PDB file of C-alpha atoms in Angstrom:
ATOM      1  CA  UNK A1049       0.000   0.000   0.000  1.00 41.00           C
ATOM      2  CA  UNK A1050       1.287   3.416  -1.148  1.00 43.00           C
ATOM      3  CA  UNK A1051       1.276   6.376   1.351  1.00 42.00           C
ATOM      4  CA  UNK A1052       0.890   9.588  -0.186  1.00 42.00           C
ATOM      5  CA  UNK A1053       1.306  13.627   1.485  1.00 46.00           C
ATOM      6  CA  UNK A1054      -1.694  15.810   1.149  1.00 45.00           C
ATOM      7  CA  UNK A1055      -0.162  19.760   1.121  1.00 54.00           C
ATOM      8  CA  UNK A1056      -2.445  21.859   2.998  1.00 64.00           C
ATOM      9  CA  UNK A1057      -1.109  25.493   1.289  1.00 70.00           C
ATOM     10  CA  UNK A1058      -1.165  28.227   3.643  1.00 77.00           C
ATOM     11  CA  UNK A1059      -1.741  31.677   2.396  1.00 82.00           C
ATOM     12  CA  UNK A1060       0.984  34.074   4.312  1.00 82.00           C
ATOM     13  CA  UNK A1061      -0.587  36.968   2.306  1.00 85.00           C
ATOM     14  CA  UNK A1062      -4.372  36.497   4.520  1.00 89.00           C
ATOM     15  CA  UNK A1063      -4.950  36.155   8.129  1.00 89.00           C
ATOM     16  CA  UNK A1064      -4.048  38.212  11.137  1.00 90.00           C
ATOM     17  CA  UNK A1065      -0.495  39.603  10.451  1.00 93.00           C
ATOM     18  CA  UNK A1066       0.808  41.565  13.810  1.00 94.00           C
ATOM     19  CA  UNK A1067       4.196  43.476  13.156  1.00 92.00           C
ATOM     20  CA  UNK A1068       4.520  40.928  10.703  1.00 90.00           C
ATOM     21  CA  UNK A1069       3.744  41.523   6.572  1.00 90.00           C
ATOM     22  CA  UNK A1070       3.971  39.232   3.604  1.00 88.00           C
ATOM     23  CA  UNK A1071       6.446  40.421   1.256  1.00 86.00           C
ATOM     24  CA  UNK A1072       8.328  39.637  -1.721  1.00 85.00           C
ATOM     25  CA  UNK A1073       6.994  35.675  -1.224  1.00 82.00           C
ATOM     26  CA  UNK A1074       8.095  35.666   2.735  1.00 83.00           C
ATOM     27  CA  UNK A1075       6.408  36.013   5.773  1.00 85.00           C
ATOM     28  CA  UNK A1076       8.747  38.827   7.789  1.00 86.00           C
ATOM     29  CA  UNK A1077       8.780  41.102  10.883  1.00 89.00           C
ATOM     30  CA  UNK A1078       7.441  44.997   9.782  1.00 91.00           C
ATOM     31  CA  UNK A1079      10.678  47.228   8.987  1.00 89.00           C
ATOM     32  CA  UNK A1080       9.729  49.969  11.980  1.00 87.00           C
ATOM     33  CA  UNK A1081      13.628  52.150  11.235  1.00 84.00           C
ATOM     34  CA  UNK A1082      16.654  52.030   9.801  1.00 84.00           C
ATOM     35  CA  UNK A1083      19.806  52.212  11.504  1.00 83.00           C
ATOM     36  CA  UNK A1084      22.648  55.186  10.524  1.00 81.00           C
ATOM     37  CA  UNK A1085      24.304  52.657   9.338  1.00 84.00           C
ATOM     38  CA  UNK A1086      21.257  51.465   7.360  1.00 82.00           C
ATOM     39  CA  UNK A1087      20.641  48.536   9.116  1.00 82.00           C
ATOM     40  CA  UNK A1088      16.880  47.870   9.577  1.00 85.00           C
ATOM     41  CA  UNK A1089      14.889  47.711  13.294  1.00 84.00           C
ATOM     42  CA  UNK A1090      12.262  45.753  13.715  1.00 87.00           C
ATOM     43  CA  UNK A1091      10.088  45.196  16.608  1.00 90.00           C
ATOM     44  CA  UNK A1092      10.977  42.833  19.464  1.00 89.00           C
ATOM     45  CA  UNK A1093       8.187  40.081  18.177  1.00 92.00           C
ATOM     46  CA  UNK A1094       5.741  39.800  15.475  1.00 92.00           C
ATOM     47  CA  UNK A1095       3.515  36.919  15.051  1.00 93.00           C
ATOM     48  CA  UNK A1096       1.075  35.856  11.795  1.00 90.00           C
ATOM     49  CA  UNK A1097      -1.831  33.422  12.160  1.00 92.00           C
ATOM     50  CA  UNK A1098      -3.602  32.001   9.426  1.00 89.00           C
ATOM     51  CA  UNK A1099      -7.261  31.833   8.495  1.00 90.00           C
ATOM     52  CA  UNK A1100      -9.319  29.286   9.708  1.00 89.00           C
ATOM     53  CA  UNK A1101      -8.006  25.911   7.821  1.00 84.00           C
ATOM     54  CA  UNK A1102     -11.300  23.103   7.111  1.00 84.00           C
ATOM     55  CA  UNK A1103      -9.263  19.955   7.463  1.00 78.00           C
ATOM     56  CA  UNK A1104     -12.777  17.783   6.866  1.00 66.00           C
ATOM     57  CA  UNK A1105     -11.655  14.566   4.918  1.00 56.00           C
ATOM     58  CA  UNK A1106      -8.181  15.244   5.416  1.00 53.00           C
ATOM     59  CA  UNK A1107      -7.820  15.472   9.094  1.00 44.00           C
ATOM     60  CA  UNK A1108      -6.076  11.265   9.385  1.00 47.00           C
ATOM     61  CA  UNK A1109      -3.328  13.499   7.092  1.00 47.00           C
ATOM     62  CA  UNK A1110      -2.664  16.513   9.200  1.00 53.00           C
ATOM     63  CA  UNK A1111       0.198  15.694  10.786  1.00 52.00           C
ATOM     64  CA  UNK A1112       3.161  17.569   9.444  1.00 50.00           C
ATOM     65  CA  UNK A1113       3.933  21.402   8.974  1.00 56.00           C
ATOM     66  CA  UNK A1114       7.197  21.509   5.667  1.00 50.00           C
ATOM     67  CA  UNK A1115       8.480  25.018   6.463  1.00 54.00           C
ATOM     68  CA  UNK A1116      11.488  27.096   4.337  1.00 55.00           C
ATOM     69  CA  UNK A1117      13.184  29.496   6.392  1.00 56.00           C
ATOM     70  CA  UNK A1118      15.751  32.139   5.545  1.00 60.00           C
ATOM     71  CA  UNK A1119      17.201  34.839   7.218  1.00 63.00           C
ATOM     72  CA  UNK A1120      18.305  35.922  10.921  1.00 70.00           C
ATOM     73  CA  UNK A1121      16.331  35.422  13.901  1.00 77.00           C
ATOM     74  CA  UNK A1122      13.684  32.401  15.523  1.00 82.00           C
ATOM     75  CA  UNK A1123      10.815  31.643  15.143  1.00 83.00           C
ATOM     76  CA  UNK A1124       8.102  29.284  16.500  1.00 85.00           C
ATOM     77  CA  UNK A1125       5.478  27.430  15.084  1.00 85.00           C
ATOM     78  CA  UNK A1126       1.959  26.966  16.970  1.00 90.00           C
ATOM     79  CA  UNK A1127      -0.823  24.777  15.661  1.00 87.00           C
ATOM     80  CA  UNK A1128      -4.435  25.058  17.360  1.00 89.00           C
ATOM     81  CA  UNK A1129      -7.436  22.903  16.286  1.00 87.00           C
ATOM     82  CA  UNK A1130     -11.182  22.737  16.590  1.00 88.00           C
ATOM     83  CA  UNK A1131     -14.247  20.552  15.563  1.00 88.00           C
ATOM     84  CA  UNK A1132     -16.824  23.335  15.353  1.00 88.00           C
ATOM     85  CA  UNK A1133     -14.440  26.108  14.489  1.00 84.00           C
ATOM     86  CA  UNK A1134     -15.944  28.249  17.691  1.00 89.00           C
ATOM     87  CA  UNK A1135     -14.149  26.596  20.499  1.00 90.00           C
ATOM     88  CA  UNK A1136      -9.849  25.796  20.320  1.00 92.00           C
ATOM     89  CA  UNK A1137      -7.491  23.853  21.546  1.00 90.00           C
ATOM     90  CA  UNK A1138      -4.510  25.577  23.003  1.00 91.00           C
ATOM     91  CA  UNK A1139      -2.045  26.682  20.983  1.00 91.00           C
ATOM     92  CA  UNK A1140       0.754  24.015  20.688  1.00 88.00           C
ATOM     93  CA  UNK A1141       4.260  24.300  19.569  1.00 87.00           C
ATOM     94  CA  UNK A1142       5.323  22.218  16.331  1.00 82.00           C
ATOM     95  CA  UNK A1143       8.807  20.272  16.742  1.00 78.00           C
ATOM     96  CA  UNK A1144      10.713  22.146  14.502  1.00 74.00           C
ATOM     97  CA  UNK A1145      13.515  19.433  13.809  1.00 75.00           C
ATOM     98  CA  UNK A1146      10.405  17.219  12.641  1.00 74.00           C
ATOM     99  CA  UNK A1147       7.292  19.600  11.786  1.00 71.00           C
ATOM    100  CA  UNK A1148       5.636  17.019  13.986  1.00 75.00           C
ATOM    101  CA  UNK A1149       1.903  18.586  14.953  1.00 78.00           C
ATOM    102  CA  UNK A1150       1.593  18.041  18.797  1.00 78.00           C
ATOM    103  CA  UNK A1151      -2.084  19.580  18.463  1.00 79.00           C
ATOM    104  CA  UNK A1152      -5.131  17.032  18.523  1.00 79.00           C
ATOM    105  CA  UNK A1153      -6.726  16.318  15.618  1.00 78.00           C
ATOM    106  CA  UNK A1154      -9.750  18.235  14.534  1.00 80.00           C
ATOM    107  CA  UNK A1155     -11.908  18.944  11.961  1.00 84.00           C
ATOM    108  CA  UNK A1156     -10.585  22.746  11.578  1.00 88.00           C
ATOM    109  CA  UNK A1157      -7.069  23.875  12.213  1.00 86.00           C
ATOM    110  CA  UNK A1158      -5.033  27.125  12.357  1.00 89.00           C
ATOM    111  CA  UNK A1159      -1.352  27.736  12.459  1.00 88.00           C
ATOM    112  CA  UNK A1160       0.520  30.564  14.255  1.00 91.00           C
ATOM    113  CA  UNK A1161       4.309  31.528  13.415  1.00 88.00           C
ATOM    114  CA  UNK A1162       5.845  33.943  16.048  1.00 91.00           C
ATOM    115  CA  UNK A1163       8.750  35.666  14.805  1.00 88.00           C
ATOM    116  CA  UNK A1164      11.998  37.076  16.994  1.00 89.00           C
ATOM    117  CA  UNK A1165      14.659  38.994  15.220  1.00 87.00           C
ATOM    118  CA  UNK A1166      18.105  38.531  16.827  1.00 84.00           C
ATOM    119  CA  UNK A1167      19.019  41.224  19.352  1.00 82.00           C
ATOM    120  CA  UNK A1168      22.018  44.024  18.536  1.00 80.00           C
ATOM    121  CA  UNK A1169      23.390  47.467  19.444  1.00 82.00           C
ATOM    122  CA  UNK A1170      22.804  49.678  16.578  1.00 78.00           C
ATOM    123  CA  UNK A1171      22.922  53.736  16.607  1.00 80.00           C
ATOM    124  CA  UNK A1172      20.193  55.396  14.724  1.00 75.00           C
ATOM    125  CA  UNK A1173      19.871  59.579  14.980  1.00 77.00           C
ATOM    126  CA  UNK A1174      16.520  60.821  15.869  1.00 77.00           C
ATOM    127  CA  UNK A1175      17.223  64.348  15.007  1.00 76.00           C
ATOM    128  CA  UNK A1176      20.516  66.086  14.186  1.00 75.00           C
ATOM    129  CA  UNK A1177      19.003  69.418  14.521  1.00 77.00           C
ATOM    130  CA  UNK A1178      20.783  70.398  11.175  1.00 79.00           C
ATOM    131  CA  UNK A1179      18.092  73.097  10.317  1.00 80.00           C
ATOM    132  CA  UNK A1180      19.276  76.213  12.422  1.00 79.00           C
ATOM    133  CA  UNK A1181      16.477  77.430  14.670  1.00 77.00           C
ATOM    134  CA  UNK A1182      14.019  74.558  14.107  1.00 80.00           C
ATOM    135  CA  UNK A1183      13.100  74.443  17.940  1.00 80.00           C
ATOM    136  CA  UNK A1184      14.331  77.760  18.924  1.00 78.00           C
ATOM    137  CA  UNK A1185      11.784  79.161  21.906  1.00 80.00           C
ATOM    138  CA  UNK A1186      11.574  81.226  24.841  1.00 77.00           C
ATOM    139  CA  UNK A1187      13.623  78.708  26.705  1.00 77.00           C
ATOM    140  CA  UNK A1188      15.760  76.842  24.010  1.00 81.00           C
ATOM    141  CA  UNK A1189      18.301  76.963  21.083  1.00 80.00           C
ATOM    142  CA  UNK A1190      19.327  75.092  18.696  1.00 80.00           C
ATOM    143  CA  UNK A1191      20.935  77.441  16.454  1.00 80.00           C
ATOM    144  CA  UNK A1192      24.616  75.761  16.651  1.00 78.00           C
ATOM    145  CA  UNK A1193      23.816  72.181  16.052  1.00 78.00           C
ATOM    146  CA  UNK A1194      22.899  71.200  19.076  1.00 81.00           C
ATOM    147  CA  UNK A1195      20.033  71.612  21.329  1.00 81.00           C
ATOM    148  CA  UNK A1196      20.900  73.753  24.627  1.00 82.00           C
ATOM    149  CA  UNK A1197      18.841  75.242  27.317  1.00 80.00           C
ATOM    150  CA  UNK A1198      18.841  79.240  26.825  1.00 77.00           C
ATOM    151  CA  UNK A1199      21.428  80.804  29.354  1.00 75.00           C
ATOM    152  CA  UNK A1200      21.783  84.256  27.884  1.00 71.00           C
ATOM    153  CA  UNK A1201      18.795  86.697  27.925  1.00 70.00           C
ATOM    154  CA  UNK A1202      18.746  89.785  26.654  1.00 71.00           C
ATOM    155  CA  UNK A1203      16.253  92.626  28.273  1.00 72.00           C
ATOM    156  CA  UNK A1204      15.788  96.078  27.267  1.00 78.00           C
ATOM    157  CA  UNK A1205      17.364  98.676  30.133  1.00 81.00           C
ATOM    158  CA  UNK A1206      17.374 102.193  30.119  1.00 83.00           C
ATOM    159  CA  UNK A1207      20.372 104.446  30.778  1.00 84.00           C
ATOM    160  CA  UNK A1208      19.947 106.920  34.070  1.00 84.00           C
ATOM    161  CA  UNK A1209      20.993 109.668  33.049  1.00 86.00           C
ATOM    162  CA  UNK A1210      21.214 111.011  36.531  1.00 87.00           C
ATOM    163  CA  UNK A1211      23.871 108.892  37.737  1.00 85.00           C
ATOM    164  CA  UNK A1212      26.705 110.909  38.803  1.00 87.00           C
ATOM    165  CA  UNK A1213      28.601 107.651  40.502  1.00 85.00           C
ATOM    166  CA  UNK A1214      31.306 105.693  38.364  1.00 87.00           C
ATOM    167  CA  UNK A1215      30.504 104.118  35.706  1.00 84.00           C
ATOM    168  CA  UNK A1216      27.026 103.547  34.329  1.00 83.00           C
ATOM    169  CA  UNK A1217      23.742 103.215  35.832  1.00 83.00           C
ATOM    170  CA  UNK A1218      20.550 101.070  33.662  1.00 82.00           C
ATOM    171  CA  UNK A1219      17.563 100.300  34.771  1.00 83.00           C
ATOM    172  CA  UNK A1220      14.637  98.230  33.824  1.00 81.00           C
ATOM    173  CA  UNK A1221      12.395  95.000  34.952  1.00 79.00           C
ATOM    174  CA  UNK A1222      13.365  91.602  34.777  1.00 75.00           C
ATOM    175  CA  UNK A1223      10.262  89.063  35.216  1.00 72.00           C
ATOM    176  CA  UNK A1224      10.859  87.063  37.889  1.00 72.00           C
ATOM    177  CA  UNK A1225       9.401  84.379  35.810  1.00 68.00           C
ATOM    178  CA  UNK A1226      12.037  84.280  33.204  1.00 65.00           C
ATOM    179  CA  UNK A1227      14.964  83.142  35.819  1.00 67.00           C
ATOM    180  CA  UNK A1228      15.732  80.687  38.149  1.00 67.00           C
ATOM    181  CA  UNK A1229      18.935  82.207  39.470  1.00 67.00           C
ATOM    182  CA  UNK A1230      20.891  84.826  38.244  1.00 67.00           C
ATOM    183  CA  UNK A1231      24.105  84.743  38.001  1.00 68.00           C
ATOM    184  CA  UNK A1232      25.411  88.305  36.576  1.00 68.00           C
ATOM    185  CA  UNK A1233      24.502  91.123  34.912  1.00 66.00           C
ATOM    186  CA  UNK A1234      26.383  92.975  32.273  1.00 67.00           C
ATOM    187  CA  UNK A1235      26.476  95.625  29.640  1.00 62.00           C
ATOM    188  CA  UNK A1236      26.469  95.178  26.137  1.00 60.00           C
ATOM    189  CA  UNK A1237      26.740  98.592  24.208  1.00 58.00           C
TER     190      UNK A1237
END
């Protein structure tokens, strides 16, 4: 008596994708950054399950998952199954060295593939405040490249005139709500 495999295909492209998309013919974690050094980021996990699968005459036959996997990271495939399609079985990891189904057999099935990129120090700028003035405000600068806290305020005094001491004499308001602390005053002609 000849045994022969029944393929059950598996659409990546439908079903519940979660920082996951189907592209260029593989199922892959969502590209969230890249890198300076162009590297991409992706999110700690993403995970893709797959429609509801009707197993019916085939269910004596649903015993293996064939899987093709390229690129970095691990992943981990979950099988669930169901005779009325309402109520599940937990979800149950496949071997991977086998793609032996641990799941009970039922008369509806759905797979789950969790995804985990590997883990690495990478540098990516979030602004390089190149554009001169972009957040300048009341309190900040970032007119030389870099973003800095305002130190240097400039008020409008008026020269006494009266003053017969040394020197000169200016006057004029400072709102107390401008400083913290002062820590001099001087004269700018």
């Amino acid at each position: 008596m000849a045994t022969q495999e029944i393929g059950i295909p598996l659409d990546l492209s439908l079903g519940t994708h979660n920082n996951t998309e189907f592209l260029n013919g593989k199922l892959q974690l969502v590209e969230i950054a890249k890198a300076d050094s162009g590297i991409p980021i992706f999110p700690p996990e993403g995970y893709w399950i797959s429609e509801v699968i009707r197993i019916a005459d085939k269910v004596t036959h649903f015993k293996y998952v064939a899987k093709t996997l390229t690129g970095t990271g691990t992943y981990t495939i979950y099988t669930q199954s169901s005779q009325d399609s309402y109520t599940w079985t937990d979800w149950e990891a496949v071997d991977l060295s086998t793609g032996t189904i641990i799941t009970p057999v039922g008369y509806y099935a759905r797979v789950k593939i969790v995804i985990t990129p590997i883990n690495s120090n990478v540098t990516f700028t979030i602004d390089g405040f190149d554009v001169n003035g972009k957040y300048n405000n009341t309190y900040i600068n970032s007119s030389n490249g870099v973003l800095e806290l305002k130190k240097l305020y400039a008020n409008k005094y008026v020269l006494d005139t009266t003053w017969t001491g040394e020197g000169k004499m200016m006057t004029g308001n400072i709102p107390k709500s401008t400083y913290k602390k002062i820590d001099k005053l001087s004269f700018l002609e």
